[in-house]
Tab-separated table of C-alpha atoms and ligand atoms in Angstrom:
chain	number	residue	atom	x	y	z
A	1	MET	CA	-6.895	6.153	1.954
A	2	THR	CA	-8.529	8.883	3.990
A	3	VAL	CA	-9.300	8.587	7.710
A	4	SER	CA	-12.598	7.447	6.718
A	5	SER	CA	-12.557	5.340	4.350
A	6	HIS	CA	-9.619	4.024	6.603
A	7	ALA	CA	-12.407	3.233	9.137
A	8	ALA	CA	-14.368	2.213	7.077
A	9	ARG	CA	-13.239	-0.256	5.259
A	10	ALA	CA	-11.670	-1.639	8.707
A	11	HIS	CA	-15.486	-2.139	9.542
A	12	SER	CA	-16.123	-4.051	6.353
A	13	PHE	CA	-15.552	-7.764	7.345
A	14	ASN	CA	-18.374	-7.719	9.260
A	15	SER	CA	-21.354	-7.880	6.950
A	16	ALA	CA	-19.333	-10.839	4.912
A	17	ALA	CA	-18.953	-12.764	8.181
A	18	ALA	CA	-19.450	-15.732	7.172
A	19	GLN	CA	-18.211	-15.547	3.429
A	20	TYR	CA	-14.773	-14.112	5.222
A	21	ALA	CA	-14.357	-17.741	7.301
A	22	ALA	CA	-15.176	-19.820	4.279
A	23	ASN	CA	-12.648	-18.984	1.799
A	24	ARG	CA	-10.030	-16.573	2.993
A	25	PRO	CA	-7.252	-18.010	3.188
A	26	SER	CA	-4.980	-19.564	6.306
A	27	TYR	CA	-1.275	-19.910	6.529
A	28	PRO	CA	1.287	-22.950	6.670
A	29	ALA	CA	3.159	-23.977	9.763
A	30	ALA	CA	6.202	-23.230	8.669
A	31	LEU	CA	4.995	-19.179	9.191
A	32	LEU	CA	4.678	-20.791	13.080
A	33	ASP	CA	7.708	-22.117	13.495
A	34	ALA	CA	9.514	-19.239	12.258
A	35	ILE	CA	8.016	-17.277	15.211
A	36	GLU	CA	9.020	-19.499	17.868
A	37	GLU	CA	12.073	-19.530	15.632
A	38	LEU	CA	12.717	-15.946	15.810
A	39	ALA	CA	11.100	-15.408	19.060
A	40	GLY	CA	13.283	-18.006	20.249
A	41	ARG	CA	10.774	-20.268	22.709
A	42	ARG	CA	7.587	-21.869	22.102
A	43	LEU	CA	3.502	-20.669	20.929
A	44	ALA	CA	3.088	-24.977	23.134
A	45	GLY	CA	1.946	-22.827	26.626
A	46	ALA	CA	2.663	-19.788	25.701
A	47	ARG	CA	0.192	-16.640	27.051
A	48	VAL	CA	-0.874	-15.306	23.427
A	49	ALA	CA	-3.050	-12.481	22.696
A	50	ASP	CA	-4.820	-12.607	18.414
A	51	VAL	CA	-5.336	-9.316	17.736
A	52	GLY	CA	-7.571	-8.446	15.046
A	53	ALA	CA	-8.414	-12.335	15.254
A	54	GLY	CA	-11.689	-12.030	12.751
A	55	THR	CA	-13.808	-15.776	12.512
A	56	GLY	CA	-9.862	-17.256	14.138
A	57	ILE	CA	-8.008	-18.131	11.167
A	58	SER	CA	-5.389	-17.421	12.577
A	59	THR	CA	-6.800	-17.812	16.338
A	60	ALA	CA	-6.976	-21.537	15.248
A	61	LEU	CA	-3.667	-22.748	14.042
A	62	LEU	CA	-2.020	-20.656	17.633
A	63	HIS	CA	-4.868	-22.683	19.502
A	64	ALA	CA	-3.404	-26.012	18.406
A	65	ARG	CA	-0.081	-25.312	18.367
A	66	GLY	CA	-1.120	-25.509	22.794
A	67	ALA	CA	-0.589	-22.400	22.683
A	68	ASP	CA	-2.862	-20.321	25.553
A	69	VAL	CA	-4.888	-17.653	23.538
A	70	VAL	CA	-7.375	-15.003	23.877
A	71	ALA	CA	-8.613	-13.355	20.466
A	72	VAL	CA	-8.871	-9.908	20.818
A	73	GLU	CA	-11.772	-8.641	17.877
A	74	PRO	CA	-13.638	-4.526	17.323
A	75	GLY	CA	-16.233	-5.974	15.411
A	76	GLU	CA	-19.035	-7.716	16.232
A	77	GLY	CA	-19.576	-9.571	12.901
A	78	MET	CA	-16.380	-11.108	12.723
A	79	ALA	CA	-16.280	-11.291	16.933
A	80	ALA	CA	-20.406	-13.468	17.028
A	81	GLN	CA	-18.626	-15.551	13.495
A	82	PHE	CA	-15.437	-16.796	15.820
A	83	ARG	CA	-17.517	-17.961	18.473
A	84	ARG	CA	-19.752	-20.353	16.395
A	85	VAL	CA	-15.841	-21.239	15.355
A	86	LEU	CA	-13.541	-22.098	17.905
A	87	PRO	CA	-16.056	-21.998	20.958
A	88	GLU	CA	-13.269	-23.019	23.040
A	89	VAL	CA	-11.141	-19.916	23.097
A	90	THR	CA	-12.059	-16.696	24.628
A	91	VAL	CA	-12.919	-13.883	22.075
A	92	VAL	CA	-12.650	-9.967	24.115
A	93	ARG	CA	-13.845	-7.375	22.262
A	94	GLY	CA	-11.010	-4.067	21.915
A	95	ASP	CA	-8.948	-3.015	19.501
A	96	GLY	CA	-5.159	-2.610	18.974
A	97	ASN	CA	-5.341	0.709	20.183
A	98	HIS	CA	-6.801	0.565	23.695
A	99	LEU	CA	-6.058	-3.013	23.895
A	100	PRO	CA	-8.342	-4.576	27.160
A	101	LEU	CA	-5.311	-6.466	28.687
A	102	ALA	CA	-3.148	-5.813	31.381
A	103	ASP	CA	0.401	-4.981	31.358
A	104	ALA	CA	3.113	-7.335	31.386
A	105	THR	CA	1.021	-10.226	30.761
A	106	PHE	CA	1.526	-12.089	27.106
A	107	ASP	CA	4.377	-13.754	25.383
A	108	PHE	CA	3.344	-13.024	22.639
A	109	LEU	CA	0.879	-10.410	20.183
A	110	THR	CA	0.017	-11.612	17.111
A	111	TYR	CA	-1.643	-9.589	14.362
A	112	ALA	CA	-2.796	-11.845	10.627
A	113	GLN	CA	-3.366	-9.578	8.853
A	114	SER	CA	-4.303	-6.888	10.959
A	115	TRP	CA	-2.209	-4.345	11.724
A	116	HIS	CA	-3.137	-1.978	8.820
A	117	TRP	CA	-5.932	-1.363	10.438
A	118	THR	CA	-4.815	0.425	13.406
A	119	ASP	CA	-3.185	3.536	14.205
A	120	PRO	CA	0.200	2.026	14.676
A	121	SER	CA	1.660	5.195	16.584
A	122	ARG	CA	-1.254	4.383	19.364
A	123	ALA	CA	-0.956	0.241	18.795
A	124	VAL	CA	2.715	0.691	19.529
A	125	PRO	CA	3.194	1.319	22.739
A	126	GLU	CA	0.042	-1.220	23.811
A	127	ALA	CA	1.697	-3.935	22.804
A	128	LEU	CA	4.989	-2.976	24.474
A	129	ARG	CA	2.511	-2.273	27.621
A	130	VAL	CA	0.919	-5.498	27.683
A	131	LEU	CA	4.684	-7.963	26.611
A	132	ARG	CA	6.080	-9.163	29.630
A	133	PRO	CA	9.624	-8.726	29.190
A	134	GLY	CA	11.369	-10.248	26.297
A	135	GLY	CA	8.103	-11.306	24.713
A	136	ALA	CA	7.234	-11.320	21.635
A	137	LEU	CA	5.126	-8.774	18.739
A	138	ALA	CA	4.327	-10.825	15.170
A	139	LEU	CA	2.332	-9.231	12.642
A	140	TRP	CA	1.818	-11.112	9.213
A	141	TRP	CA	-0.135	-11.096	5.989
A	142	ASN	CA	-0.160	-13.495	2.595
A	143	THR	CA	0.611	-11.026	-0.087
A	144	ASP	CA	0.524	-12.679	-3.418
A	145	ALA	CA	3.691	-13.822	-4.564
A	146	PRO	CA	5.380	-11.645	-6.885
A	147	GLU	CA	6.403	-13.586	-10.054
A	148	VAL	CA	3.544	-15.418	-10.704
A	149	PRO	CA	2.251	-14.536	-14.138
A	150	TRP	CA	-1.770	-14.505	-13.294
A	151	LEU	CA	-2.036	-13.196	-9.839
A	152	ALA	CA	0.327	-10.067	-11.350
A	153	GLU	CA	-2.551	-9.835	-14.736
A	154	GLN	CA	-5.462	-10.060	-11.607
A	155	GLY	CA	-3.682	-6.681	-9.851
A	156	ARG	CA	-3.401	-4.923	-12.375
A	157	ARG	CA	-6.638	-5.518	-13.545
A	158	ILE	CA	-7.735	-4.936	-9.993
A	159	GLU	CA	-6.216	-1.741	-9.406
A	160	ARG	CA	-7.297	-0.846	-12.491
A	161	ALA	CA	-11.193	-1.561	-11.280
A	162	PHE	CA	-10.211	0.492	-8.102
A	163	GLY	CA	-7.509	2.518	-8.153
A	164	GLU	CA	-5.218	0.628	-6.098
A	165	GLY	CA	-4.281	-2.666	-4.495
A	166	VAL	CA	-5.795	-4.855	-1.850
A	167	PRO	CA	-3.679	-2.922	1.303
A	168	ALA	CA	-2.885	-6.143	3.024
A	169	ALA	CA	-1.041	-7.576	0.248
A	170	ASP	CA	1.521	-4.566	0.165
A	171	ARG	CA	4.632	-6.456	0.111
A	172	ASN	CA	7.082	-3.690	0.795
A	173	VAL	CA	5.573	-2.794	3.736
A	174	SER	CA	8.444	-0.721	5.230
A	175	ASP	CA	9.475	-0.545	9.262
A	176	ARG	CA	8.602	2.979	9.545
A	177	THR	CA	4.710	2.815	8.370
A	178	VAL	CA	4.433	-0.834	10.516
A	179	ASP	CA	6.475	1.549	12.990
A	180	PRO	CA	5.856	4.895	13.421
A	181	THR	CA	7.531	5.474	16.527
A	182	GLY	CA	10.694	3.605	15.805
A	183	ARG	CA	10.361	1.465	19.478
A	184	LEU	CA	10.533	-1.872	17.388
A	185	ASP	CA	13.543	-3.384	16.559
A	186	LEU	CA	11.584	-5.278	13.753
A	187	VAL	CA	13.534	-8.733	12.325
A	188	ARG	CA	11.552	-9.922	8.740
A	189	ARG	CA	10.949	-13.278	7.378
A	190	GLU	CA	8.941	-14.449	3.756
A	191	VAL	CA	7.526	-17.705	4.295
A	192	ARG	CA	6.040	-19.270	0.705
A	193	TRP	CA	3.099	-21.424	0.239
A	194	SER	CA	-0.030	-22.100	-1.833
A	195	ARG	CA	-3.420	-23.456	-2.235
A	196	ARG	CA	-4.881	-24.935	-4.949
A	197	VAL	CA	-8.369	-23.715	-4.568
A	198	PRO	CA	-11.741	-23.183	-7.221
A	199	VAL	CA	-12.328	-20.545	-9.083
A	200	ASP	CA	-15.404	-19.253	-7.221
A	201	THR	CA	-13.564	-19.909	-4.073
A	202	HIS	CA	-10.714	-17.899	-5.146
A	203	LEU	CA	-13.240	-15.114	-6.128
A	204	ALA	CA	-15.419	-15.110	-3.151
A	205	ASN	CA	-11.591	-14.875	-1.529
A	206	ILE	CA	-10.784	-11.573	-3.254
A	207	GLY	CA	-14.496	-10.388	-2.837
A	208	SER	CA	-14.042	-10.284	0.851
A	209	HIS	CA	-11.501	-7.475	1.128
A	210	SER	CA	-12.297	-4.956	1.945
A	211	ILE	CA	-11.798	-2.769	-1.349
A	212	PHE	CA	-14.196	-4.812	-2.207
A	213	LEU	CA	-16.896	-4.901	0.131
A	214	VAL	CA	-17.254	-1.084	0.927
A	215	ARG	CA	-17.379	-0.302	-2.635
A	216	GLY	CA	-21.315	-2.258	-2.576
A	217	GLU	CA	-22.843	-5.193	-4.228
A	218	GLU	CA	-23.280	-4.423	-8.003
A	219	ALA	CA	-19.570	-3.501	-8.941
A	220	THR	CA	-18.517	-5.686	-6.891
A	221	ALA	CA	-20.901	-8.383	-8.649
A	222	ALA	CA	-19.307	-7.033	-12.147
A	223	PHE	CA	-15.564	-6.691	-11.460
A	224	LEU	CA	-15.465	-10.364	-10.460
A	225	ALA	CA	-17.736	-11.586	-13.192
A	226	GLU	CA	-15.878	-10.626	-15.666
A	227	GLU	CA	-12.817	-12.311	-13.327
A	228	ARG	CA	-14.408	-15.209	-13.578
A	229	GLU	CA	-14.025	-14.703	-17.021
A	230	HIS	CA	-11.084	-14.396	-17.436
A	231	LEU	CA	-9.995	-17.237	-15.347
A	232	MET	CA	-11.553	-19.985	-16.677
A	233	ARG	CA	-9.869	-19.237	-20.112
A	234	ALA	CA	-6.551	-19.106	-18.512
A	235	PHE	CA	-7.746	-22.203	-16.148
A	236	PRO	CA	-10.136	-24.857	-17.928
A	237	ASP	CA	-10.148	-27.096	-15.290
A	238	GLY	CA	-11.831	-24.585	-12.955
A	239	LEU	CA	-8.623	-24.727	-10.906
A	240	VAL	CA	-6.137	-22.272	-9.694
A	241	GLU	CA	-3.197	-22.007	-7.325
A	242	GLU	CA	-3.256	-19.525	-5.091
A	243	VAL	CA	1.072	-18.595	-4.359
A	244	TYR	CA	1.536	-16.730	-1.087
A	245	ASP	CA	4.872	-15.037	0.685
A	246	VAL	CA	3.609	-14.972	3.814
A	247	ILE	CA	5.393	-11.962	5.513
A	248	LEU	CA	6.319	-12.313	9.138
A	249	LEU	CA	7.967	-9.285	11.130
A	250	LEU	CA	8.961	-9.983	14.935
A	251	ALA	CA	9.681	-7.074	17.852
A	252	THR	CA	11.025	-8.536	20.870
A	253	ASN	CA	10.127	-6.376	23.984
A	254	ALA	CA	13.135	-4.999	25.704
A	255	ARG	CA	14.443	-6.782	28.835
A	256	PRO	CA	14.518	-3.732	31.192
B	1	SAM	C1	-8.150	-9.381	7.303
B	1	SAM	S1	-9.143	-9.737	8.751
B	1	SAM	C2	-7.796	-10.517	9.663
B	1	SAM	C3	-9.016	-11.396	10.851
B	1	SAM	C4	-8.101	-13.097	11.188
B	1	SAM	N1	-6.682	-12.561	11.634
B	1	SAM	C5	-7.400	-14.062	9.537
B	1	SAM	O1	-6.045	-13.857	9.346
B	1	SAM	O2	-7.853	-13.783	9.273
B	1	SAM	C6	-8.753	-7.837	9.719
B	1	SAM	C7	-9.786	-7.863	10.972
B	1	SAM	O3	-9.060	-6.873	12.008
B	1	SAM	C8	-9.648	-6.239	12.346
B	1	SAM	N2	-9.083	-4.842	12.870
B	1	SAM	C9	-10.171	-3.592	11.977
B	1	SAM	N3	-9.639	-2.756	13.190
B	1	SAM	C10	-8.898	-3.147	13.769
B	1	SAM	C11	-7.728	-2.390	14.897
B	1	SAM	N4	-7.743	-1.002	15.323
B	1	SAM	N5	-6.998	-3.139	16.134
B	1	SAM	C12	-7.086	-3.950	15.214
B	1	SAM	N6	-8.317	-5.565	14.777
B	1	SAM	C13	-8.893	-4.726	13.730
B	1	SAM	C14	-10.875	-6.591	11.610
B	1	SAM	O4	-12.674	-6.372	12.609
B	1	SAM	C15	-10.594	-8.172	10.942
B	1	SAM	O5	-11.638	-8.679	11.626
């Protein structure tokens, strides 16, 4: 991906914030349990910054666990949708490369499906700056479970049509890509979960990925119409089970 197409894709979500909020999957309770276990502290009462918060899907879960959470989001469209969905949580405009947050103030810094939009050579030092000693940086992505045949076939169709897969779905994400500075001691967990949704929700979910949003409505509509036919042949009752492995990477900010 070139630098300009990376930037265009990072901003593409703003044009589809309502679609995103209505159709993207959330994350399972077991993910939050794993974050607490690996960090060695509870989210309840913790000071948390959720970065690249989007429409608030990840922030809502942290808030419901009792975290004292502030959201950071660069895009106006996503932030406007966030304010409609979660008016009780503060969202500030900013991004992971220059966090609008004070030094050593957070117990957790979370990036749900958003770390890959940062420049990690800048986002890593920023994360270490705002975390308290012993605080945890948690990054996670919903990725398609690899052994589910219909998801693998769909992944191949997307790659054929667009020349690549959806960026957040790369389950082989390496420590080196995530942290080129080598300053993070990352631990990894996978959490399997699934949801059963109507085919149209699934299509609106995949259509809210940047790879489709930057391609334009016509090409996207044509791909999704064809995809709908594949899915209705495979699932005549019109329901699909999306099966996800959430890839969680977590590092704690070493005490001085
Ligand atoms: C795929 S959405 C994830 C939203 C939310 N965390 C969730 O779990 O649904 C990615 C978000 O990252 C934001 N983003 C783009 N560039 C960013 C950056 N440099 N730092 C932090 N977030 C960024 C986008 O505006 C978008 O809202």
